[in-house]
Amino acid sequence: MSHINDTPITDELVAEHGLTPDEFQMVCDHMGRIPNYTELGVFSVMWSEHCSYKSSRKWLKKLPVSGPQVIQGPGENAGVIDIGDGDAAVFKMESHNHPSFIEPYQGAATGVGGIMRDVFTMGARPVANLNALRFGAPDHPKTRHLVAGVVSGIGGYGNCMGVPTVGGEINFDPSYNGNNLVNAMCVGVARTDKIFYAAATGIGSPVVYVGSKTGRDGIHGATMASAEFDDASEEKRPTVQVGDPFTEKLLLEACQELMASDAIIGIQDMGAAGLTSSSVEMADKGGVGIVLDLDKVPVRETHMTGYEMLLSESQERMLMVLKPGREPEAKAIFDRWGLDFAVIGELTDTNRMVVHHKGREIADMPLGPLADGAPEYDRPHVPTPKAADFKAAWLDKAPDTLSALKTLMGSSEVASRRWVYEQYDSMVMGDTVAGPGGDAALVRVHGTHKGLAISTDVNPRYCFADPIEGGKQAVAEAYRNICAVGAKPLAITNCLNFGNPERPEIMGQFVGCLEGMGEAGKTLDFPVVSGNVSLYNETNGTGILPTPAIGGVGLIQDLDKAVGNSFTQDGQIIYLLGDTAGHLGSSLYQRDVLDNHEIVAPPRVDLALEEAHGSLVREAIDQGLIAAAHDVSDGGLLVALAEMCLGHGIGAQIDADGDIDDDADATTDNDTGYWFGEDQARYVVSVGADKADAFEALAKHVSLTRLGKTSGHSLTFGASLSISVSELHDIYEGWLPALMSS
């Protein structure tokens, strides 16, 4: 019987593996010969966009990645920051977009499983999951199916794992009709002296496979995630992995038990590209070689080829390198947890990856070119043209202010996400202090008074209109959301979702967004410690809006001082912190109230003001002066006020007259801009009447406006405009259930 490696390597076969002719020539040069079929497959996945970041590496290097709080930055399974007292937060965000479009339940579920493995591979116990989801237009025929499947998959996996899902975001836009986004984030906690890394060292050390058996699911998943969709994408369903959260729970506990010993040298999750990427990355980081015997790999299907075993993306698997002689101890642990354990190879001094299967050497490849030898492209990019300003004349036929508020509160962007997050267990583990629905989630560091504040944020409309300002704003909003609960922002992870980088205008979006993110990260001391790049998010040439999702993590030393974003009692004074120019460009008001889809400049981000206002809010919360705080973002001031009324059903009497500040950036002299403009660096806070003087004294160096006070059960504003909180509640809570039941 012929062997798969006897297959002739043709131009067509190379193209099917996602390599260009030039890239294939590079492979041949590194090999000193034409690769065989198995070797071609290995190079294909390792040099895929998903694994190699060949279009983005040049620009990722420009992001700030260090600081005194950073223990481990990009390059490992997850980032690690110091949160004091010998504790570390370990976190990362990653995409599972393409699989979730093809098979929404399993795609989303395995995305959650994969990101949790990235975290516990580092030695951390996962304590919180979040997600950032984007779907197509609400009325698109696939949207409800995708929402239902993705949400069910996230809840099904996370709930079974016993890790709370504490926050996230979900948005709708026609650009995602053919390519939804599923970005999963996980945060874990570890001791700083018990962080585990991937580097494999020690010639002769055993290479050990643990977890589930290998099947044919997910083969070429990394390659699929590195190509755009077309009308035949449904046929790629076999490339979607299938997850088992119950096995993952066992794997977590078994790994934690073994990690309590000193037996592990290096450990790596088998994620994208499976056994191939984990073995290549571990050996390369340790500067060693590796030899694998695939006959020893536990498999659940018959007659699997070595090619299939190397490229399978079956879930719930780990690769580790142990200290020699510790195999029996480790095996006993995994046996006790009912998991597979197999010594499948050892480390060598060759700096090569050699693979044997059924008595035959099926691959012999240099590790350096596999790990770091993929081409680094400086793809042509065209800066996004400067967008026009909002035209005041567009307001001539604008509805009245109250009608506009009702429209926004029941819009796809603002309306309650309760239908989604009630399908998630947000309280399991017992350390969730504030779950979904706030500016940032709060999770107690177990057994302490301190907590982690976590948020996911990005405004794709801003990024499309002005990538630099949009990139800044994504980081700034994460910063604001963490400050709004009283926590100090420490670091971010990101998930950079864009279209086809081979199109100069798309690459221009990417470059611009990273420029803005980098500037914001540096100014706000908010470095990037981990992340993921997801390109080719488009179908039949139609790309998504640029969506560089930000996952922010901060620390509050005393959770008793934390505040929420809902008014807490009558008689509190309401303040607006920050200037209002009435900027309506790229606003929700423009899109959803005016039904105007012109590309218009978004609001500018003043990073110095973001830092100053954020610091003030944190200090005021720490001093016990603020009862509630909420950042002003989508929908502007009036939407922020309405949201603050909803939490406890407490109304507000707003005395401000709607006059905008005298500012050069003002786009309208109409009070519409005051109520609905999306000017940045702003917070609404409520303060007890007995603490108002102290708060005003603390805030004397910043722009502060007394808006009114909490009162009754209605939101009253402007020229005697009023709406009951109960009516607001019905509008706000009704949209998503109506969509999903229609």
XYZ file of C-alpha atoms in Angstrom:
742
model
C 0.000 0.000 0.000
C 1.363 3.410 -0.952
C 2.245 5.928 1.760
C 0.822 9.444 1.830
C 4.383 10.772 1.577
C 4.677 9.138 -1.824
C 2.182 11.700 -3.142
C 3.846 13.970 -5.729
C 4.180 17.590 -4.604
C 2.488 19.624 -7.326
C 1.762 23.323 -7.680
C -1.918 22.557 -7.080
C -1.142 20.684 -3.842
C 1.021 23.552 -2.620
C -1.784 26.016 -3.316
C -4.285 23.788 -1.491
C -1.999 24.059 1.550
C -2.190 27.858 1.484
C 1.404 28.508 0.444
C 2.345 30.862 -2.364
C 4.954 29.767 -4.943
C 7.511 32.084 -3.313
C 6.776 30.674 0.135
C 7.097 27.128 -1.174
C 10.489 28.000 -2.636
C 11.522 29.336 0.785
C 10.452 26.018 2.332
C 12.560 24.119 -0.212
C 15.538 26.385 0.506
C 15.247 25.772 4.264
C 14.875 22.029 3.730
C 17.558 21.748 1.070
C 15.067 19.638 -0.863
C 11.393 19.395 -1.783
C 9.360 18.553 1.330
C 7.270 15.427 1.399
C 3.497 15.509 1.883
C 3.650 15.426 5.709
C 6.364 18.087 5.864
C 4.374 20.267 3.485
C 1.404 20.004 5.849
C 3.531 20.978 8.838
C 4.986 24.024 7.065
C 1.505 24.925 5.841
C 0.024 25.256 9.325
C 3.112 26.785 10.943
C 3.388 29.403 8.204
C -0.331 30.111 8.112
C -1.389 33.624 9.007
C -3.091 32.252 12.119
C 0.108 30.755 13.519
C 2.913 32.882 12.053
C 1.419 36.412 12.086
C 3.373 36.988 8.882
C 1.323 40.040 7.888
C 1.203 41.595 11.338
C 4.523 40.884 13.110
C 6.140 44.062 11.835
C 3.442 46.214 13.414
C 2.880 44.236 16.600
C 6.482 45.022 17.565
C 5.503 48.675 17.941
C 3.026 48.075 20.781
C 4.079 48.805 24.395
C 4.589 45.461 26.135
C 6.523 46.194 29.314
C 6.178 47.862 32.680
C 6.948 47.153 36.325
C 3.643 45.256 36.599
C 4.474 42.918 33.672
C 5.878 39.485 34.535
C 5.372 37.952 31.088
C 4.466 39.818 27.944
C 3.545 38.538 24.463
C 5.109 35.322 23.241
C 3.772 32.814 25.764
C 0.443 31.078 26.065
C -0.888 34.043 28.060
C 0.306 37.308 29.595
C 1.138 37.603 33.297
C 1.010 40.676 35.542
C 1.883 41.217 39.183
C -1.110 42.009 41.401
C 0.796 42.082 44.685
C 1.118 39.776 47.688
C 2.822 37.118 45.556
C -0.239 36.845 43.278
C -0.329 37.142 39.505
C -3.140 37.607 37.005
C -2.781 35.492 33.864
C -4.954 36.378 30.880
C -5.442 36.343 27.135
C -8.082 36.916 24.489
C -8.297 34.837 21.319
C -10.526 34.531 18.280
C -12.559 31.589 17.061
C -14.323 33.430 14.266
C -14.182 31.151 11.271
C -15.186 27.956 13.116
C -18.060 29.760 14.836
C -19.517 30.915 11.546
C -19.482 27.383 10.129
C -20.614 25.563 13.268
C -21.611 28.169 15.894
C -22.074 25.918 18.948
C -18.849 23.930 18.647
C -16.886 26.866 17.257
C -17.732 29.046 20.246
C -17.430 26.212 22.775
C -13.968 25.185 21.636
C -12.923 28.845 21.565
C -13.777 29.045 25.264
C -12.017 25.745 25.949
C -8.898 26.806 24.086
C -8.515 30.135 25.859
C -8.944 28.481 29.257
C -6.179 25.986 28.385
C -3.906 28.889 27.440
C -4.396 30.234 30.956
C -4.103 27.084 33.022
C -1.127 25.957 30.946
C 0.695 28.853 32.651
C -0.086 27.401 36.086
C -3.101 29.625 36.787
C -6.545 28.594 37.870
C -9.128 30.270 35.610
C -11.408 32.562 37.616
C -13.314 34.484 34.945
C -14.378 34.236 31.310
C -15.503 37.095 29.094
C -16.348 37.373 25.426
C -16.624 39.948 22.655
C -19.161 38.930 19.989
C -20.084 40.555 16.681
C -22.943 39.469 14.459
C -24.537 40.674 11.261
C -27.611 42.840 10.867
C -30.442 41.795 13.203
C -32.718 41.140 10.237
C -30.187 39.006 8.343
C -31.489 35.426 7.943
C -28.435 33.850 9.619
C -28.104 36.219 12.561
C -30.524 34.610 15.015
C -29.145 31.135 14.259
C -25.578 32.296 14.853
C -26.426 34.223 18.034
C -28.308 31.270 19.497
C -25.569 28.776 18.658
C -22.644 30.904 19.818
C -24.262 31.936 23.086
C -25.278 28.357 23.800
C -21.760 27.119 23.022
C -20.116 29.682 25.302
C -22.514 28.946 28.138
C -22.401 25.189 27.642
C -18.617 24.970 27.866
C -17.974 27.624 30.529
C -20.803 26.475 32.778
C -19.625 22.853 32.645
C -16.089 23.932 33.490
C -17.322 25.770 36.549
C -15.689 29.039 35.522
C -17.953 32.110 35.695
C -18.650 34.164 32.584
C -18.642 37.641 34.085
C -18.786 40.090 31.208
C -18.368 40.896 27.571
C -20.065 42.665 24.706
C -22.274 41.787 21.760
C -22.869 44.036 18.767
C -24.614 43.882 15.413
C -23.628 45.357 12.064
C -24.190 44.319 8.435
C -20.427 44.033 7.878
C -20.472 40.832 9.947
C -23.268 39.189 7.919
C -20.891 36.714 6.340
C -18.286 36.509 9.091
C -19.284 36.828 12.723
C -16.620 37.368 15.403
C -16.257 35.243 18.519
C -13.472 36.533 20.768
C -13.034 34.671 24.058
C -11.097 35.982 27.053
C -10.019 34.141 30.176
C -8.422 35.459 33.355
C -6.720 33.240 35.897
C -4.808 33.696 39.140
C -1.507 32.064 40.046
C 1.330 32.521 42.498
C 4.215 34.450 40.993
C 6.656 31.677 41.914
C 4.485 29.033 40.222
C 4.294 30.316 36.643
C 4.901 27.666 33.986
C 6.383 28.369 30.571
C 6.561 26.553 27.254
C 10.335 26.318 26.785
C 11.527 22.708 26.700
C 15.056 22.018 27.963
C 17.207 19.058 28.917
C 18.499 16.695 26.238
C 16.856 13.310 26.656
C 13.915 14.689 28.641
C 10.657 12.876 27.890
C 7.950 14.502 25.768
C 4.554 13.589 27.158
C 1.078 13.744 25.642
C -1.857 14.121 28.092
C -5.612 14.638 27.905
C -8.019 13.414 25.239
C -7.369 11.112 22.340
C -6.543 12.463 18.893
C -9.153 12.315 16.140
C -9.605 13.812 12.714
C -11.516 16.904 13.851
C -9.988 20.283 13.196
C -7.421 19.206 10.608
C -6.270 22.342 8.800
C -8.240 24.537 11.183
C -5.346 27.024 11.345
C -5.182 27.161 7.565
C -8.949 27.697 7.322
C -8.671 30.581 9.777
C -6.093 32.166 7.466
C -8.355 32.443 4.433
C -11.463 34.411 3.579
C -14.826 32.764 3.155
C -16.715 32.157 -0.038
C -19.992 30.483 -0.982
C -18.495 27.036 -0.374
C -17.382 27.727 3.189
C -20.082 25.499 4.666
C -18.107 22.585 3.244
C -15.355 23.342 5.768
C -17.458 22.011 8.646
C -15.088 18.998 9.143
C -12.318 21.479 10.026
C -14.235 22.605 13.143
C -13.120 20.978 16.362
C -15.483 19.310 18.832
C -15.068 20.102 22.507
C -15.759 18.204 25.732
C -15.826 20.501 28.773
C -16.055 17.631 31.231
C -12.735 16.276 29.961
C -11.244 19.758 30.116
C -12.277 20.044 33.767
C -10.442 16.786 34.508
C -7.443 18.035 32.534
C -7.367 21.282 34.520
C -7.407 19.479 37.844
C -4.802 16.911 36.771
C -2.463 19.657 35.499
C -2.920 21.657 38.707
C -2.040 18.582 40.748
C 1.100 17.849 38.732
C 2.080 21.520 38.798
C 2.152 21.370 42.585
C 5.248 19.171 42.157
C 8.490 20.126 40.422
C 8.199 17.509 37.677
C 7.321 19.799 34.752
C 10.042 21.464 32.667
C 7.745 22.951 30.019
C 4.081 22.723 29.087
C 2.066 23.824 26.073
C -1.572 23.637 25.068
C -2.322 21.842 21.798
C -4.332 24.594 20.152
C -4.158 25.733 16.532
C -2.097 23.254 14.498
C -2.276 20.817 17.398
C 0.680 18.544 18.057
C 2.702 20.293 15.368
C 2.647 23.781 16.851
C 3.031 22.666 20.458
C 6.081 20.515 19.768
C 7.701 23.059 17.435
C 7.168 25.984 19.800
C 8.362 24.129 22.903
C 11.507 22.801 21.296
C 12.367 26.044 19.545
C 11.931 28.161 22.686
C 14.260 25.812 24.539
C 16.844 25.759 21.753
C 16.663 21.968 21.405
C 15.441 19.372 18.928
C 12.570 16.936 19.291
C 11.835 13.425 18.059
C 8.278 12.070 18.079
C 6.937 8.533 17.723
C 3.352 8.861 16.536
C 2.668 5.174 17.176
C 2.475 6.132 20.844
C -0.078 8.945 20.406
C -3.491 7.971 21.819
C -6.001 8.000 18.949
C -9.760 7.524 18.810
C -10.024 6.762 15.087
C -8.561 3.953 13.027
C -6.050 4.175 10.226
C -4.995 7.725 10.973
C -2.014 8.909 8.966
C 0.902 10.710 10.562
C -0.159 13.798 8.630
C -3.579 13.691 10.266
C -2.162 13.124 13.737
C 0.253 16.025 13.455
C -2.359 18.463 12.120
C -5.404 17.398 14.124
C -6.856 20.086 16.376
C -8.738 17.714 18.663
C -9.467 19.481 21.923
C -8.492 19.019 25.574
C -4.881 17.990 24.916
C -1.555 19.146 26.361
C 2.069 18.512 25.554
C 4.614 18.652 28.344
C 8.269 17.944 28.935
C 9.037 16.275 32.247
C 12.177 15.838 34.257
C 13.611 12.388 33.438
C 12.387 9.729 35.816
C 9.219 11.593 36.831
C 6.999 9.827 34.291
C 5.518 7.243 36.718
C 4.510 9.956 39.175
C 2.878 12.021 36.437
C 1.172 9.015 34.871
C -0.367 8.053 38.194
C -1.976 11.497 38.456
C -3.461 11.414 34.954
C -4.592 7.813 35.390
C -6.419 8.845 38.551
C -8.239 11.579 36.620
C -9.142 9.130 33.839
C -7.025 10.838 31.161
C -4.637 9.543 28.564
C -0.937 9.772 29.343
C 1.743 8.736 26.883
C 5.462 9.337 26.446
C 5.620 10.089 22.721
C 9.158 11.369 22.274
C 12.204 13.054 23.739
C 14.330 16.149 23.372
C 17.482 16.019 21.260
C 20.429 18.282 20.493
C 19.675 18.481 16.756
C 17.453 21.602 16.565
C 15.291 19.511 14.241
C 11.868 17.956 14.422
C 11.986 14.302 13.471
C 8.775 12.265 13.310
C 8.361 8.484 13.082
C 5.210 6.534 12.301
C 4.720 2.830 11.649
C 8.398 2.110 11.323
C 9.023 4.960 8.896
C 10.593 8.403 9.281
C 7.836 10.601 7.891
C 9.323 14.033 8.606
C 12.720 15.590 9.297
C 12.617 19.383 9.448
C 14.727 22.240 10.878
C 12.933 23.830 13.835
C 14.072 27.428 13.365
C 12.408 27.947 9.981
C 9.229 26.296 11.227
C 8.964 28.493 14.311
C 10.331 31.816 13.167
C 11.176 31.360 9.513
C 7.841 32.295 8.035
C 8.164 35.356 5.867
C 7.509 38.668 7.577
C 5.538 40.753 5.140
C 5.497 44.512 4.980
C 2.293 44.507 3.028
C 1.382 47.625 1.095
C -0.948 49.800 3.096
C -2.925 52.899 2.313
C -3.897 55.205 5.196
C -7.626 55.605 5.641
C -8.679 58.932 4.092
C -9.642 61.642 6.531
C -13.374 61.486 7.082
C -15.669 64.462 6.659
C -17.240 66.232 9.625
C -20.808 65.766 10.773
C -23.147 68.199 9.013
C -25.401 70.229 11.265
C -27.972 70.330 8.454
C -28.576 66.620 9.000
C -30.396 67.591 12.191
C -33.026 69.637 10.396
C -35.389 66.662 10.299
C -34.255 65.098 13.553
C -36.919 63.721 15.885
C -37.528 65.234 19.284
C -35.098 64.410 22.067
C -37.406 62.032 23.918
C -38.160 60.014 20.796
C -34.466 59.797 20.035
C -33.749 58.494 23.531
C -36.387 55.790 23.157
C -34.920 54.761 19.797
C -31.434 54.440 21.238
C -32.457 52.577 24.386
C -34.177 49.970 22.224
C -31.427 49.812 19.597
C -29.206 46.857 18.785
C -26.185 48.599 20.293
C -27.607 49.823 23.608
C -30.445 47.442 24.527
C -29.989 45.029 27.428
C -27.900 41.890 26.872
C -29.691 40.072 29.692
C -31.019 37.403 27.301
C -27.394 36.506 26.596
C -25.759 36.634 29.986
C -28.531 34.879 31.850
C -27.489 31.780 29.896
C -24.086 32.004 31.527
C -23.275 31.090 35.110
C -21.671 34.279 36.386
C -21.555 33.351 40.085
C -19.984 29.885 40.200
C -16.807 29.762 42.349
C -18.373 32.363 44.650
C -15.904 35.179 43.973
C -17.881 37.246 41.463
C -18.525 40.636 43.059
C -19.971 42.351 39.979
C -20.980 40.347 36.921
C -22.413 41.241 33.520
C -24.158 44.548 33.013
C -21.668 46.916 34.630
C -18.810 48.960 33.179
C -16.352 46.295 34.320
C -16.737 42.951 36.025
C -15.225 42.501 39.488
C -13.818 39.177 40.672
C -12.363 38.684 44.130
C -8.886 37.221 44.399
C -9.928 34.256 46.502
C -9.417 34.668 50.221
C -8.457 38.368 49.993
C -10.117 41.804 49.980
C -8.671 42.739 46.583
C -10.279 42.147 43.230
C -9.669 42.120 39.493
C -11.634 44.520 37.307
C -12.091 43.226 33.755
C -13.648 44.753 30.649
C -13.830 44.137 26.882
C -14.179 47.142 24.574
C -13.939 48.450 21.015
C -16.035 50.698 18.784
C -15.668 49.397 15.211
C -17.538 52.418 13.764
C -14.800 54.702 15.049
C -12.053 52.360 13.807
C -13.553 52.332 10.307
C -13.910 56.101 10.075
C -10.516 56.886 11.636
C -8.379 53.872 12.594
C -5.896 55.879 14.667
C -8.538 57.575 16.795
C -10.548 54.335 16.921
C -7.510 52.409 18.188
C -6.945 55.050 20.859
C -10.592 55.000 21.857
C -10.720 51.221 22.276
C -7.885 51.341 24.803
C -9.248 54.495 26.447
C -12.712 53.017 26.911
C -11.287 49.894 28.548
C -9.306 52.234 30.782
C -12.431 54.251 31.677
C -14.528 51.193 32.394
C -11.958 49.876 34.853
C -11.529 53.282 36.516
C -15.326 53.634 36.807
C -15.500 50.775 39.340
C -12.551 52.138 41.337
C -9.764 49.899 40.011
C -6.358 50.852 38.654
C -5.893 49.699 35.031
C -2.794 47.485 34.713
C -2.576 45.817 31.311
C -4.493 44.685 28.251
C -4.848 41.761 25.923
C -6.183 42.263 22.428
C -7.862 40.393 19.615
C -7.225 42.141 16.310
C -9.990 41.250 13.851
C -9.605 42.599 10.312
C -10.336 41.710 6.706
C -7.903 40.635 3.994
C -4.424 42.126 4.674
C -3.528 41.739 1.008
C -5.853 44.651 0.308
C -3.907 47.886 0.975
C -6.911 49.697 2.433
C -7.464 46.867 4.967
C -3.789 46.815 5.881
C -4.040 50.577 6.311
C -6.822 50.057 8.852
C -4.643 47.579 10.724
C -1.611 49.861 10.793
C -3.701 52.853 11.868
C -5.491 51.018 14.666
C -2.201 49.704 16.053
C -0.719 53.190 15.946
C -3.602 54.506 18.023
C -3.550 51.555 20.420
C 0.191 51.904 20.885
C -0.048 55.608 21.665
C -2.853 55.033 24.162
C -1.085 52.122 25.829
C 2.085 54.174 26.315
C 0.345 57.300 27.592
C -1.981 55.452 29.969
C 0.676 52.951 31.178
C -1.582 50.206 29.909
C 0.720 47.741 28.104
C -0.266 44.803 25.892
C 0.786 41.485 27.461
C -0.929 38.985 25.172
C -3.281 38.753 22.258
C -4.268 37.330 18.938
C -4.514 38.468 15.326
C -7.400 37.289 13.156
C -7.214 38.368 9.510
C -9.126 37.398 6.382
C -12.445 38.036 8.101
C -14.459 38.575 4.967
C -16.752 36.744 2.595
C -16.719 37.095 -1.165
C -14.523 40.166 -0.875
C -16.664 42.003 1.694
C -14.675 42.655 4.869
C -15.790 43.292 8.413
C -15.428 46.623 10.132
C -11.960 46.817 11.706
C -12.499 45.371 15.174
C -9.441 45.461 17.455
C -11.101 44.182 20.626
C -9.420 45.163 23.891
C -9.556 43.110 27.077
C -8.500 45.270 30.012
C -7.508 44.094 33.496
C -7.134 46.251 36.584
C -6.802 45.870 40.331
C -8.775 47.283 43.261
C -7.143 46.834 46.647
C -10.357 46.911 48.679
C -13.508 45.565 47.073
C -15.631 47.166 49.773
C -14.854 50.518 48.125
C -15.930 49.495 44.605
C -18.933 51.200 43.014
C -21.385 50.229 40.309
C -22.989 52.173 37.469
C -26.511 52.488 38.949
C -27.893 55.274 41.110
C -28.211 53.945 44.663
C -30.644 56.314 46.416
C -32.629 59.527 46.140
C -31.083 62.896 46.846
C -27.616 62.289 45.423
C -25.982 65.011 43.367
C -25.266 64.046 39.747
C -22.147 65.413 38.056
C -20.664 65.213 34.579
C -16.896 64.992 34.582
C -15.336 66.194 31.313
C -16.108 68.649 28.510
C -18.995 68.326 26.083
C -18.542 69.603 22.547
C -21.549 67.718 21.227
C -19.649 65.475 18.816
C -22.146 63.472 16.771
C -19.811 62.105 14.089
C -19.867 58.275 13.854
C -22.259 58.286 16.801
C -25.115 55.935 17.479
C -27.381 58.939 17.080
C -26.153 59.417 13.522
C -26.579 55.734 12.653
C -29.705 54.666 14.512
C -31.734 57.863 14.960
C -30.901 59.714 11.756
C -30.405 56.455 9.796
C -27.368 58.157 8.311
C -24.500 55.871 7.287
C -22.083 58.459 5.923
C -18.449 57.996 6.968
C -17.930 60.802 9.450
C -14.982 61.636 11.720
C -15.354 60.132 15.205
C -14.649 62.103 18.381
C -10.996 62.798 19.146
C -9.375 61.136 22.128
C -7.339 63.333 24.481
C -5.185 60.802 26.304
C -3.926 63.303 28.866
C -7.527 64.029 29.855
C -8.319 60.300 29.958
C -5.492 59.774 32.408
C -6.380 62.821 34.529
C -10.108 62.051 34.706
C -9.531 58.352 35.335
C -7.119 59.100 38.183
C -9.605 61.525 39.728
C -12.460 59.014 39.588
C -10.302 56.329 41.211
C -9.171 58.681 43.960
C -12.714 59.873 44.662
C -13.959 56.275 44.864
C -11.075 55.345 47.142
C -12.012 58.246 49.440
C -15.630 57.073 49.530
C -16.960 60.206 47.826
C -18.671 58.594 44.822
C -21.787 56.433 45.115
C -22.023 55.438 41.427
C -19.978 56.036 38.288
C -20.521 55.340 34.601
C -18.417 56.252 31.601
C -20.135 58.111 28.763
C -19.794 56.233 25.487
C -22.315 54.920 22.928
C -25.378 57.152 22.800
C -23.844 59.972 24.822
C -24.868 61.644 28.062
C -28.609 60.998 28.028
C -28.180 57.284 27.373
C -25.627 57.081 30.202
C -28.087 58.769 32.573
C -30.915 56.452 31.496
C -28.724 53.385 32.074
C -27.851 54.615 35.566
C -31.549 54.928 36.382
C -32.329 51.356 35.364
C -30.237 49.372 37.840
C -32.286 50.186 40.952
C -35.254 51.990 39.405
C -34.162 55.374 40.751
C -34.955 58.401 38.606
C -33.090 61.651 38.059
C -33.991 65.321 37.802
C -31.543 66.865 35.338
C -31.396 70.635 35.539
C -28.706 71.170 32.889
C -30.130 73.097 29.950
C -28.406 71.252 27.117
C -26.054 74.048 26.095
C -22.851 72.654 24.684
C -19.472 74.006 25.681
C -17.759 76.614 23.579
C -15.371 74.199 21.882
C -13.721 74.229 18.503
C -14.644 70.582 17.943
C -18.356 71.236 18.315
C -20.318 69.873 15.411
C -23.664 71.481 16.153
C -25.123 74.294 18.204
C -28.250 72.218 18.761
C -28.833 70.668 22.174
C -28.964 67.312 20.374
C -25.177 67.308 20.519
C -25.286 67.911 24.261
C -27.563 64.983 24.979
C -26.268 62.482 22.410
C -22.739 63.555 21.477
C -20.054 60.979 22.172
C -17.225 63.210 23.376
C -14.565 61.154 25.145
C -12.943 61.237 28.607
C -16.307 61.725 30.338
C -17.945 60.120 33.364
C -21.300 60.595 35.059
C -21.022 60.209 38.832
C -23.466 60.502 41.714
C -22.342 61.851 45.066
C -24.129 61.994 48.406
C -25.249 65.545 49.243
C -23.065 65.480 52.354
C -19.995 64.714 50.268
C -20.588 67.106 47.379
C -18.314 69.859 48.711
C -15.432 67.430 49.261
C -15.876 65.988 45.787
C -15.996 69.405 44.135
C -12.838 70.409 45.998
C -11.074 67.259 44.800
C -12.225 67.944 41.231
C -11.399 71.664 41.179
C -8.749 71.283 38.466
C -10.963 69.465 35.952
C -14.119 70.262 34.044
C -17.087 69.455 36.288
C -20.783 70.160 35.666
C -23.515 69.716 38.269
C -26.309 68.098 36.285
C -29.021 67.648 38.918
C -29.948 65.046 41.484
C -31.401 61.560 41.826
C -35.093 61.724 42.487
C -38.299 59.697 42.090
C -38.958 57.160 39.393
C -38.642 59.183 36.208
C -35.803 60.663 34.183
C -36.657 64.334 33.733
C -34.485 66.628 31.618
C -34.417 69.527 29.193
C -37.530 71.635 28.782
C -39.712 69.514 31.085
C -39.128 66.304 29.136
C -39.750 63.187 31.184
C -39.953 59.414 30.872
C -40.653 56.894 33.613
C -37.944 54.454 34.561
C -40.429 51.625 34.058
C -41.008 52.662 30.442
C -37.250 52.923 29.910
C -36.911 49.439 31.404
C -39.464 47.939 29.039
C -37.806 49.489 25.993
C -34.320 48.525 27.157
C -35.115 44.924 28.084
C -37.449 44.129 25.210
C -35.319 44.309 22.078
C -33.108 41.217 22.280
C -35.783 38.767 23.517
C -38.040 40.017 20.714
C -35.289 39.440 18.162
C -34.550 35.918 19.366
C -38.215 34.901 19.499
C -39.174 36.324 16.119
